[in-house]
Amino acid sequence: MRSVITGTGIGVPPHVVTNEALSRIMDTSDEWIRVRSGIQERHYAAPGQGSTDLGALAARQAIADAGLLPGDVDAVIFATMTPDHVLPGNGPLLQVALGLGDIPTFDIRQQCSGFLYGLELADLFIQSGRYRRVLLVGAEVHTPFMPWHLGWDTVIGLEVREITEAERMENTASRDRTVLFGDGAGAVVIEGRDGAAGLGPIRLHTDGGGAGVLTMPGASFKRRPFVSHAQIEAGETLPVMSGKEVFRSAVTLMPQVVREVCALSGVPVEALDLVLVHQANLRIIEGVQKALGLPPEKVPHNVERWGNTTAATLPILFHECRQNGLVQPGMTLVFTALGSGLHWGAALYRT
């Protein structure tokens, strides 16, 4: 028996924010952002809309796409680093939103690698015989990170006003990170099926020695209180990263682990039909593609329209590739990601 993805879906927040829109509140431009990241626009959630809400939109699509009803799902895995609350996790909230009954839910937090870690867990659940149908959701709402408390309406076009010089300076200070992120959700239904199609092998890695490369020092339970105005004003509730080190790790470790799963499966890298790379930054995606020696058409991307949606990038990309016909039966593809932790990995999948 193999673990097969039988349904996919996405949850799209309402506001499309272009690079030009961001230039209204900080010193940046469409060219500045595109050159560094390839990103042209991203979606922002509405106030009061959380990652559970977006996850529910994606999950309903995925369940319907699989030809199932919510009551057919045996377990839920919810991957997010931006839950609605510190507690409870998003899993129980999604369970209620979808009317799933009292099935078990699992919340995981592996940041950009969350979807891959969720695939591993779902596969283990199914192969063990414990659950037959697993709903895996990756969803993020990054907008609350953003230090634009007085500029939201201007960014999303609800209000046009002059940003003060102090506001512009504050917003510009974090532009190297804030312009990268978007909000969104992707979901897949995974079922046990007989046949050649399915997941595996999967390989995951963690190097805690790289934890400081991409971190968020504020909102820590080592502090009293765990979050404060001083932390917010110091930018400690924003992701802090060493961009060069993240890039170096990504374009080295993702190709390595792709080769690892290919070697385990006996599939040459050049024989892969597609490699779906975590959509963090177009320059990283291009670096992985070149390191693997693959033509650009085998490494699709949509980061231009979505930005980095962390745990949601891979399921969103896979859904879109299915919808536009890029994924066809009989293909061999690999998912790969790297994120804060450092966590990284790859999963080979036969359609």
mmCIF file of C-alpha atoms in Angstrom:
data_model
loop_
_atom_site.group_PDB
_atom_site.id
_atom_site.type_symbol
_atom_site.label_atom_id
_atom_site.label_comp_id
_atom_site.label_asym_id
_atom_site.label_seq_id
_atom_site.Cartn_x
_atom_site.Cartn_y
_atom_site.Cartn_z
ATOM 1 C CA MET A 1 0.000 0.000 0.000
ATOM 2 C CA ARG A 2 1.193 3.497 -0.874
ATOM 3 C CA SER A 3 0.269 6.928 0.494
ATOM 4 C CA VAL A 4 -1.407 8.791 -2.354
ATOM 5 C CA ILE A 5 -2.456 12.450 -2.587
ATOM 6 C CA THR A 6 -6.058 12.218 -3.775
ATOM 7 C CA GLY A 7 -7.194 15.825 -3.331
ATOM 8 C CA THR A 8 -5.733 19.330 -3.148
ATOM 9 C CA GLY A 9 -7.014 22.804 -2.345
ATOM 10 C CA ILE A 10 -5.895 26.329 -1.514
ATOM 11 C CA GLY A 11 -7.176 29.145 0.689
ATOM 12 C CA VAL A 12 -6.719 32.611 -0.776
ATOM 13 C CA PRO A 13 -6.953 35.746 1.394
ATOM 14 C CA PRO A 14 -8.665 38.736 -0.197
ATOM 15 C CA HIS A 15 -6.107 41.503 -0.487
ATOM 16 C CA VAL A 16 -3.538 41.427 -3.304
ATOM 17 C CA VAL A 17 -0.613 43.660 -2.343
ATOM 18 C CA THR A 18 1.777 44.679 -5.105
ATOM 19 C CA ASN A 19 5.320 45.914 -4.687
ATOM 20 C CA GLU A 20 4.070 49.362 -5.653
ATOM 21 C CA ALA A 21 1.607 49.246 -2.759
ATOM 22 C CA LEU A 22 4.446 48.556 -0.331
ATOM 23 C CA SER A 23 6.367 51.508 -1.742
ATOM 24 C CA ARG A 24 3.606 53.761 -0.371
ATOM 25 C CA ILE A 25 4.750 53.099 3.191
ATOM 26 C CA MET A 26 8.490 52.394 2.930
ATOM 27 C CA ASP A 27 11.526 53.222 0.839
ATOM 28 C CA THR A 28 11.335 50.453 -1.732
ATOM 29 C CA SER A 29 10.291 49.895 -5.327
ATOM 30 C CA ASP A 30 9.002 47.181 -7.602
ATOM 31 C CA GLU A 31 12.484 46.846 -9.104
ATOM 32 C CA TRP A 32 14.216 46.633 -5.699
ATOM 33 C CA ILE A 33 11.979 43.761 -4.578
ATOM 34 C CA ARG A 34 11.957 41.900 -7.905
ATOM 35 C CA VAL A 35 15.742 41.962 -8.298
ATOM 36 C CA ARG A 36 16.280 40.487 -4.830
ATOM 37 C CA SER A 37 13.400 38.019 -4.620
ATOM 38 C CA GLY A 38 11.467 37.775 -7.881
ATOM 39 C CA ILE A 39 8.289 38.591 -5.956
ATOM 40 C CA GLN A 40 5.772 40.881 -7.655
ATOM 41 C CA GLU A 41 2.789 40.588 -5.319
ATOM 42 C CA ARG A 42 1.469 38.689 -2.337
ATOM 43 C CA HIS A 43 -1.894 38.167 -0.623
ATOM 44 C CA TYR A 44 -2.702 39.593 2.805
ATOM 45 C CA ALA A 45 -5.387 38.296 5.129
ATOM 46 C CA ALA A 46 -8.146 40.602 6.298
ATOM 47 C CA PRO A 47 -8.123 41.778 9.922
ATOM 48 C CA GLY A 48 -9.609 39.027 12.060
ATOM 49 C CA GLN A 49 -8.796 36.325 9.487
ATOM 50 C CA GLY A 50 -6.375 33.710 10.771
ATOM 51 C CA SER A 51 -4.490 30.706 9.497
ATOM 52 C CA THR A 52 -7.294 28.392 10.620
ATOM 53 C CA ASP A 53 -9.751 30.309 8.423
ATOM 54 C CA LEU A 54 -7.492 30.031 5.385
ATOM 55 C CA GLY A 55 -6.734 26.407 6.213
ATOM 56 C CA ALA A 56 -10.452 25.624 6.336
ATOM 57 C CA LEU A 57 -10.931 27.096 2.851
ATOM 58 C CA ALA A 58 -8.120 24.934 1.496
ATOM 59 C CA ALA A 59 -9.256 21.835 3.384
ATOM 60 C CA ARG A 60 -12.825 22.000 2.081
ATOM 61 C CA GLN A 61 -11.497 22.157 -1.481
ATOM 62 C CA ALA A 62 -9.111 19.263 -0.913
ATOM 63 C CA ILE A 63 -11.755 17.030 0.668
ATOM 64 C CA ALA A 64 -14.193 17.726 -2.173
ATOM 65 C CA ASP A 65 -11.441 17.211 -4.763
ATOM 66 C CA ALA A 66 -10.774 13.776 -3.258
ATOM 67 C CA GLY A 67 -14.459 12.922 -3.631
ATOM 68 C CA LEU A 68 -14.903 12.664 0.123
ATOM 69 C CA LEU A 69 -17.052 14.172 2.835
ATOM 70 C CA PRO A 70 -15.549 15.744 5.978
ATOM 71 C CA GLY A 71 -16.673 12.746 8.001
ATOM 72 C CA ASP A 72 -14.448 10.484 5.894
ATOM 73 C CA VAL A 73 -11.252 12.046 7.282
ATOM 74 C CA ASP A 74 -9.541 9.986 10.003
ATOM 75 C CA ALA A 75 -6.910 12.476 11.231
ATOM 76 C CA VAL A 76 -5.682 16.038 10.700
ATOM 77 C CA ILE A 77 -2.123 17.372 10.592
ATOM 78 C CA PHE A 78 -1.902 21.175 10.690
ATOM 79 C CA ALA A 79 1.476 22.759 9.901
ATOM 80 C CA THR A 80 1.852 26.428 10.802
ATOM 81 C CA MET A 81 4.202 28.800 12.589
ATOM 82 C CA THR A 82 1.450 31.441 12.794
ATOM 83 C CA PRO A 83 -1.380 29.812 14.763
ATOM 84 C CA ASP A 84 -4.491 31.741 15.714
ATOM 85 C CA HIS A 85 -3.551 31.413 19.401
ATOM 86 C CA VAL A 86 -0.656 30.252 21.537
ATOM 87 C CA LEU A 87 -3.121 27.637 22.738
ATOM 88 C CA PRO A 88 -5.013 25.703 21.623
ATOM 89 C CA GLY A 89 -3.409 24.823 18.324
ATOM 90 C CA ASN A 90 -5.150 25.216 14.992
ATOM 91 C CA GLY A 91 -6.029 21.530 14.671
ATOM 92 C CA PRO A 92 -8.986 21.562 17.086
ATOM 93 C CA LEU A 93 -10.240 24.846 15.603
ATOM 94 C CA LEU A 94 -10.120 23.382 12.098
ATOM 95 C CA GLN A 95 -11.880 20.258 13.332
ATOM 96 C CA VAL A 96 -14.820 22.346 14.534
ATOM 97 C CA ALA A 97 -14.861 24.551 11.420
ATOM 98 C CA LEU A 98 -15.131 21.509 9.150
ATOM 99 C CA GLY A 99 -17.394 19.422 11.373
ATOM 100 C CA LEU A 100 -14.926 16.549 11.530
ATOM 101 C CA GLY A 101 -16.089 15.024 14.793
ATOM 102 C CA ASP A 102 -13.683 14.015 17.542
ATOM 103 C CA ILE A 103 -10.927 12.656 15.302
ATOM 104 C CA PRO A 104 -7.332 13.314 16.422
ATOM 105 C CA THR A 105 -5.551 16.447 15.266
ATOM 106 C CA PHE A 106 -1.818 17.108 15.282
ATOM 107 C CA ASP A 107 -0.249 20.572 15.230
ATOM 108 C CA ILE A 108 3.334 20.758 13.984
ATOM 109 C CA ARG A 109 5.719 23.699 13.655
ATOM 110 C CA GLN A 110 8.615 23.171 11.305
ATOM 111 C CA GLN A 111 8.230 26.559 9.600
ATOM 112 C CA CYS A 112 9.054 26.402 5.874
ATOM 113 C CA SER A 113 9.565 22.627 6.095
ATOM 114 C CA GLY A 114 6.231 22.041 7.824
ATOM 115 C CA PHE A 115 4.513 20.501 4.816
ATOM 116 C CA LEU A 116 7.352 18.000 4.301
ATOM 117 C CA TYR A 117 7.300 16.959 7.941
ATOM 118 C CA GLY A 118 3.529 16.605 7.661
ATOM 119 C CA LEU A 119 3.944 14.324 4.638
ATOM 120 C CA GLU A 120 6.288 12.106 6.642
ATOM 121 C CA LEU A 121 3.820 11.838 9.532
ATOM 122 C CA ALA A 122 0.860 11.183 7.238
ATOM 123 C CA ASP A 123 2.799 8.473 5.411
ATOM 124 C CA LEU A 124 3.793 6.810 8.693
ATOM 125 C CA PHE A 125 0.202 6.925 9.945
ATOM 126 C CA ILE A 126 -1.093 5.308 6.763
ATOM 127 C CA GLN A 127 1.666 2.705 6.414
ATOM 128 C CA SER A 128 1.156 1.622 10.027
ATOM 129 C CA GLY A 129 -2.542 1.074 9.375
ATOM 130 C CA ARG A 130 -3.472 3.526 12.102
ATOM 131 C CA TYR A 131 -5.366 5.918 9.798
ATOM 132 C CA ARG A 132 -6.621 5.491 6.235
ATOM 133 C CA ARG A 133 -7.278 9.096 5.247
ATOM 134 C CA VAL A 134 -5.235 12.023 6.550
ATOM 135 C CA LEU A 135 -5.905 15.709 5.916
ATOM 136 C CA LEU A 136 -2.656 17.713 5.821
ATOM 137 C CA VAL A 137 -2.904 21.512 5.945
ATOM 138 C CA GLY A 138 -0.144 24.110 5.665
ATOM 139 C CA ALA A 139 -1.359 27.638 6.388
ATOM 140 C CA GLU A 140 0.172 30.949 7.417
ATOM 141 C CA VAL A 141 -0.920 34.487 8.227
ATOM 142 C CA HIS A 142 2.300 36.510 8.413
ATOM 143 C CA THR A 143 0.739 39.966 8.326
ATOM 144 C CA PRO A 144 0.584 40.390 12.137
ATOM 145 C CA PHE A 145 4.412 40.331 12.080
ATOM 146 C CA MET A 146 4.466 43.489 10.038
ATOM 147 C CA PRO A 147 5.291 46.735 11.898
ATOM 148 C CA TRP A 148 2.820 48.786 9.883
ATOM 149 C CA HIS A 149 0.257 49.470 12.568
ATOM 150 C CA LEU A 150 -0.620 52.871 11.109
ATOM 151 C CA GLY A 151 -0.248 51.962 7.462
ATOM 152 C CA TRP A 152 -2.463 48.943 6.816
ATOM 153 C CA ASP A 153 -5.309 50.791 5.117
ATOM 154 C CA THR A 154 -2.825 52.593 2.887
ATOM 155 C CA VAL A 155 -1.138 49.321 1.865
ATOM 156 C CA ILE A 156 -4.376 47.572 0.907
ATOM 157 C CA GLY A 157 -5.856 50.650 -0.753
ATOM 158 C CA LEU A 158 -8.659 51.440 1.671
ATOM 159 C CA GLU A 159 -7.136 54.778 2.588
ATOM 160 C CA VAL A 160 -4.748 57.155 0.868
ATOM 161 C CA ARG A 161 -2.721 59.350 3.184
ATOM 162 C CA GLU A 162 0.799 60.599 3.562
ATOM 163 C CA ILE A 163 2.968 58.379 5.736
ATOM 164 C CA THR A 164 5.046 60.364 8.209
ATOM 165 C CA GLU A 165 8.810 60.276 7.885
ATOM 166 C CA ALA A 166 9.066 58.418 11.211
ATOM 167 C CA GLU A 167 6.621 55.759 10.006
ATOM 168 C CA ARG A 168 8.455 55.369 6.713
ATOM 169 C CA MET A 169 11.796 54.938 8.490
ATOM 170 C CA GLU A 170 10.342 52.303 10.833
ATOM 171 C CA ASN A 171 8.760 50.391 7.965
ATOM 172 C CA THR A 172 11.914 50.575 5.843
ATOM 173 C CA ALA A 173 14.103 49.163 8.616
ATOM 174 C CA SER A 174 12.603 45.689 8.148
ATOM 175 C CA ARG A 175 12.009 45.718 4.384
ATOM 176 C CA ASP A 176 14.614 43.018 3.752
ATOM 177 C CA ARG A 177 12.202 40.546 5.392
ATOM 178 C CA THR A 178 8.702 41.974 5.380
ATOM 179 C CA VAL A 179 8.440 42.306 1.595
ATOM 180 C CA LEU A 180 9.019 38.564 1.221
ATOM 181 C CA PHE A 181 6.044 37.169 3.102
ATOM 182 C CA GLY A 182 2.468 36.544 2.054
ATOM 183 C CA ASP A 183 -0.552 34.827 3.580
ATOM 184 C CA GLY A 184 -2.155 31.661 2.267
ATOM 185 C CA ALA A 185 -3.028 28.016 2.804
ATOM 186 C CA GLY A 186 -2.736 24.744 0.968
ATOM 187 C CA ALA A 187 -4.195 21.360 1.848
ATOM 188 C CA VAL A 188 -3.950 17.790 0.618
ATOM 189 C CA VAL A 189 -5.864 14.613 1.373
ATOM 190 C CA ILE A 190 -3.614 11.564 1.618
ATOM 191 C CA GLU A 191 -5.067 8.055 1.395
ATOM 192 C CA GLY A 192 -3.725 4.528 1.414
ATOM 193 C CA ARG A 193 -3.995 2.964 -2.044
ATOM 194 C CA ASP A 194 -2.593 -0.072 -3.831
ATOM 195 C CA GLY A 195 -0.486 0.546 -6.916
ATOM 196 C CA ALA A 196 2.732 2.198 -8.041
ATOM 197 C CA ALA A 197 1.703 5.797 -7.324
ATOM 198 C CA GLY A 198 2.454 7.338 -3.955
ATOM 199 C CA LEU A 199 4.945 8.819 -1.534
ATOM 200 C CA GLY A 200 8.429 7.673 -0.765
ATOM 201 C CA PRO A 201 11.175 7.702 -0.011
ATOM 202 C CA ILE A 202 11.144 10.739 2.305
ATOM 203 C CA ARG A 203 14.216 12.091 4.063
ATOM 204 C CA LEU A 204 14.188 14.794 6.740
ATOM 205 C CA HIS A 205 17.063 16.532 8.528
ATOM 206 C CA THR A 206 17.500 19.010 11.375
ATOM 207 C CA ASP A 207 20.567 21.002 12.428
ATOM 208 C CA GLY A 208 19.863 22.937 15.615
ATOM 209 C CA GLY A 209 23.291 24.504 15.303
ATOM 210 C CA GLY A 210 21.774 26.692 12.606
ATOM 211 C CA ALA A 211 18.842 27.866 14.714
ATOM 212 C CA GLY A 212 20.193 31.400 14.920
ATOM 213 C CA VAL A 213 20.328 31.808 11.150
ATOM 214 C CA LEU A 214 16.567 32.393 11.009
ATOM 215 C CA THR A 215 14.807 33.121 14.271
ATOM 216 C CA MET A 216 12.415 35.394 16.147
ATOM 217 C CA PRO A 217 13.981 36.504 19.436
ATOM 218 C CA GLY A 218 10.895 38.199 20.873
ATOM 219 C CA ALA A 219 7.672 36.652 22.223
ATOM 220 C CA SER A 220 9.762 34.217 24.274
ATOM 221 C CA PHE A 221 8.514 32.349 27.342
ATOM 222 C CA LYS A 222 11.999 32.791 28.786
ATOM 223 C CA ARG A 223 11.054 36.454 29.291
ATOM 224 C CA ARG A 224 8.798 38.191 31.795
ATOM 225 C CA PRO A 225 6.431 39.106 30.212
ATOM 226 C CA PHE A 226 6.843 36.911 27.169
ATOM 227 C CA VAL A 227 6.003 39.850 24.879
ATOM 228 C CA SER A 228 6.274 43.584 25.547
ATOM 229 C CA HIS A 229 6.092 46.948 23.808
ATOM 230 C CA ALA A 230 9.874 47.194 24.124
ATOM 231 C CA GLN A 231 10.326 43.967 22.137
ATOM 232 C CA ILE A 232 7.940 45.172 19.441
ATOM 233 C CA GLU A 233 9.664 48.547 19.157
ATOM 234 C CA ALA A 234 13.048 46.809 18.926
ATOM 235 C CA GLY A 235 11.807 44.659 16.036
ATOM 236 C CA GLU A 236 12.214 41.456 18.043
ATOM 237 C CA THR A 237 8.763 40.153 17.075
ATOM 238 C CA LEU A 238 9.845 40.081 13.423
ATOM 239 C CA PRO A 239 11.831 37.216 11.884
ATOM 240 C CA VAL A 240 15.561 37.925 12.077
ATOM 241 C CA MET A 241 17.723 36.203 9.503
ATOM 242 C CA SER A 242 21.175 36.057 8.038
ATOM 243 C CA GLY A 243 20.174 36.301 4.392
ATOM 244 C CA LYS A 244 23.495 35.138 2.957
ATOM 245 C CA GLU A 245 23.650 32.127 5.259
ATOM 246 C CA VAL A 246 20.035 31.159 4.514
ATOM 247 C CA PHE A 247 20.759 31.361 0.781
ATOM 248 C CA ARG A 248 23.963 29.346 1.098
ATOM 249 C CA SER A 249 22.263 26.642 3.175
ATOM 250 C CA ALA A 250 19.245 26.460 0.880
ATOM 251 C CA VAL A 251 21.137 26.079 -2.405
ATOM 252 C CA THR A 252 23.447 23.483 -0.832
ATOM 253 C CA LEU A 253 21.220 21.355 1.409
ATOM 254 C CA MET A 254 18.099 21.118 -0.750
ATOM 255 C CA PRO A 255 19.983 19.752 -3.792
ATOM 256 C CA GLN A 256 21.807 17.328 -1.488
ATOM 257 C CA VAL A 257 18.614 15.888 -0.033
ATOM 258 C CA VAL A 258 16.948 15.712 -3.461
ATOM 259 C CA ARG A 259 19.877 13.583 -4.609
ATOM 260 C CA GLU A 260 19.524 11.527 -1.426
ATOM 261 C CA VAL A 261 15.903 10.514 -2.113
ATOM 262 C CA CYS A 262 16.714 9.919 -5.775
ATOM 263 C CA ALA A 263 19.548 7.565 -4.825
ATOM 264 C CA LEU A 264 17.306 5.703 -2.393
ATOM 265 C CA SER A 265 14.632 5.231 -5.050
ATOM 266 C CA GLY A 266 16.985 4.436 -7.919
ATOM 267 C CA VAL A 267 15.722 7.389 -9.956
ATOM 268 C CA PRO A 268 18.417 9.581 -11.562
ATOM 269 C CA VAL A 269 17.951 13.288 -10.863
ATOM 270 C CA GLU A 270 17.793 14.010 -14.582
ATOM 271 C CA ALA A 271 14.893 11.542 -14.906
ATOM 272 C CA LEU A 272 12.681 13.539 -12.539
ATOM 273 C CA ASP A 273 9.733 15.168 -14.245
ATOM 274 C CA LEU A 274 9.420 17.995 -11.704
ATOM 275 C CA VAL A 275 11.119 19.310 -8.576
ATOM 276 C CA LEU A 276 8.821 21.426 -6.419
ATOM 277 C CA VAL A 277 10.970 23.723 -4.285
ATOM 278 C CA HIS A 278 9.787 25.730 -1.279
ATOM 279 C CA GLN A 279 8.800 29.126 -2.665
ATOM 280 C CA ALA A 280 10.841 31.441 -0.452
ATOM 281 C CA ASN A 281 12.706 33.455 -3.034
ATOM 282 C CA LEU A 282 13.110 33.089 -6.793
ATOM 283 C CA ARG A 283 16.892 33.425 -6.512
ATOM 284 C CA ILE A 284 16.994 30.401 -4.173
ATOM 285 C CA ILE A 285 14.720 28.397 -6.488
ATOM 286 C CA GLU A 286 16.978 29.203 -9.435
ATOM 287 C CA GLY A 287 20.028 28.242 -7.369
ATOM 288 C CA VAL A 288 18.541 24.836 -6.525
ATOM 289 C CA GLN A 289 17.572 24.274 -10.165
ATOM 290 C CA LYS A 290 21.097 25.049 -11.376
ATOM 291 C CA ALA A 291 22.733 22.952 -8.653
ATOM 292 C CA LEU A 292 20.642 19.963 -9.760
ATOM 293 C CA GLY A 293 21.476 20.577 -13.422
ATOM 294 C CA LEU A 294 17.812 20.640 -14.413
ATOM 295 C CA PRO A 295 16.169 22.817 -17.075
ATOM 296 C CA PRO A 296 13.977 25.651 -15.727
ATOM 297 C CA GLU A 297 10.760 24.023 -16.957
ATOM 298 C CA LYS A 298 11.303 21.139 -14.517
ATOM 299 C CA VAL A 299 11.394 23.495 -11.517
ATOM 300 C CA PRO A 300 8.140 25.487 -11.625
ATOM 301 C CA HIS A 301 7.524 28.475 -9.395
ATOM 302 C CA ASN A 302 4.727 30.811 -8.327
ATOM 303 C CA VAL A 303 6.562 32.900 -5.730
ATOM 304 C CA GLU A 304 6.043 35.899 -8.027
ATOM 305 C CA ARG A 305 2.321 35.935 -7.156
ATOM 306 C CA TRP A 306 2.271 34.592 -3.611
ATOM 307 C CA GLY A 307 5.493 35.521 -1.868
ATOM 308 C CA ASN A 308 6.758 33.199 0.856
ATOM 309 C CA THR A 309 3.786 31.533 2.553
ATOM 310 C CA THR A 310 6.067 29.264 4.615
ATOM 311 C CA ALA A 311 4.294 25.932 5.306
ATOM 312 C CA ALA A 312 1.771 26.671 2.545
ATOM 313 C CA THR A 313 4.133 27.139 -0.411
ATOM 314 C CA LEU A 314 4.473 23.499 -1.446
ATOM 315 C CA PRO A 315 0.784 22.505 -1.260
ATOM 316 C CA ILE A 316 -0.204 25.712 -3.082
ATOM 317 C CA LEU A 317 2.371 25.034 -5.801
ATOM 318 C CA PHE A 318 1.352 21.383 -6.143
ATOM 319 C CA HIS A 319 -2.328 22.352 -6.375
ATOM 320 C CA GLU A 320 -1.619 24.886 -9.107
ATOM 321 C CA CYS A 321 0.546 22.412 -11.030
ATOM 322 C CA ARG A 322 -2.316 19.908 -10.943
ATOM 323 C CA GLN A 323 -4.828 22.545 -12.004
ATOM 324 C CA ASN A 324 -2.792 23.772 -14.973
ATOM 325 C CA GLY A 325 -1.944 20.276 -16.187
ATOM 326 C CA LEU A 326 1.742 20.393 -15.348
ATOM 327 C CA VAL A 327 1.312 17.349 -13.102
ATOM 328 C CA GLN A 328 0.103 14.297 -15.020
ATOM 329 C CA PRO A 329 -0.345 10.608 -14.130
ATOM 330 C CA GLY A 330 2.817 8.539 -14.335
ATOM 331 C CA MET A 331 5.198 11.319 -13.341
ATOM 332 C CA THR A 332 7.976 11.241 -10.755
ATOM 333 C CA LEU A 333 8.510 14.430 -8.799
ATOM 334 C CA VAL A 334 10.233 15.599 -5.631
ATOM 335 C CA PHE A 335 9.112 18.091 -2.993
ATOM 336 C CA THR A 336 11.926 19.873 -1.148
ATOM 337 C CA ALA A 337 12.170 22.635 1.448
ATOM 338 C CA LEU A 338 14.467 24.248 3.997
ATOM 339 C CA GLY A 339 13.489 26.524 6.846
ATOM 340 C CA SER A 340 14.131 27.804 10.336
ATOM 341 C CA GLY A 341 15.507 25.185 12.671
ATOM 342 C CA LEU A 342 17.316 24.438 10.471
ATOM 343 C CA HIS A 343 14.867 21.834 9.147
ATOM 344 C CA TRP A 344 15.088 20.543 5.598
ATOM 345 C CA GLY A 345 14.137 17.529 3.564
ATOM 346 C CA ALA A 346 12.748 16.016 0.392
ATOM 347 C CA ALA A 347 9.973 13.625 -0.547
ATOM 348 C CA LEU A 348 9.774 11.675 -3.781
ATOM 349 C CA TYR A 349 6.256 11.237 -5.159
ATOM 350 C CA ARG A 350 4.963 9.173 -8.062
ATOM 351 C CA THR A 351 1.665 10.391 -9.521
#
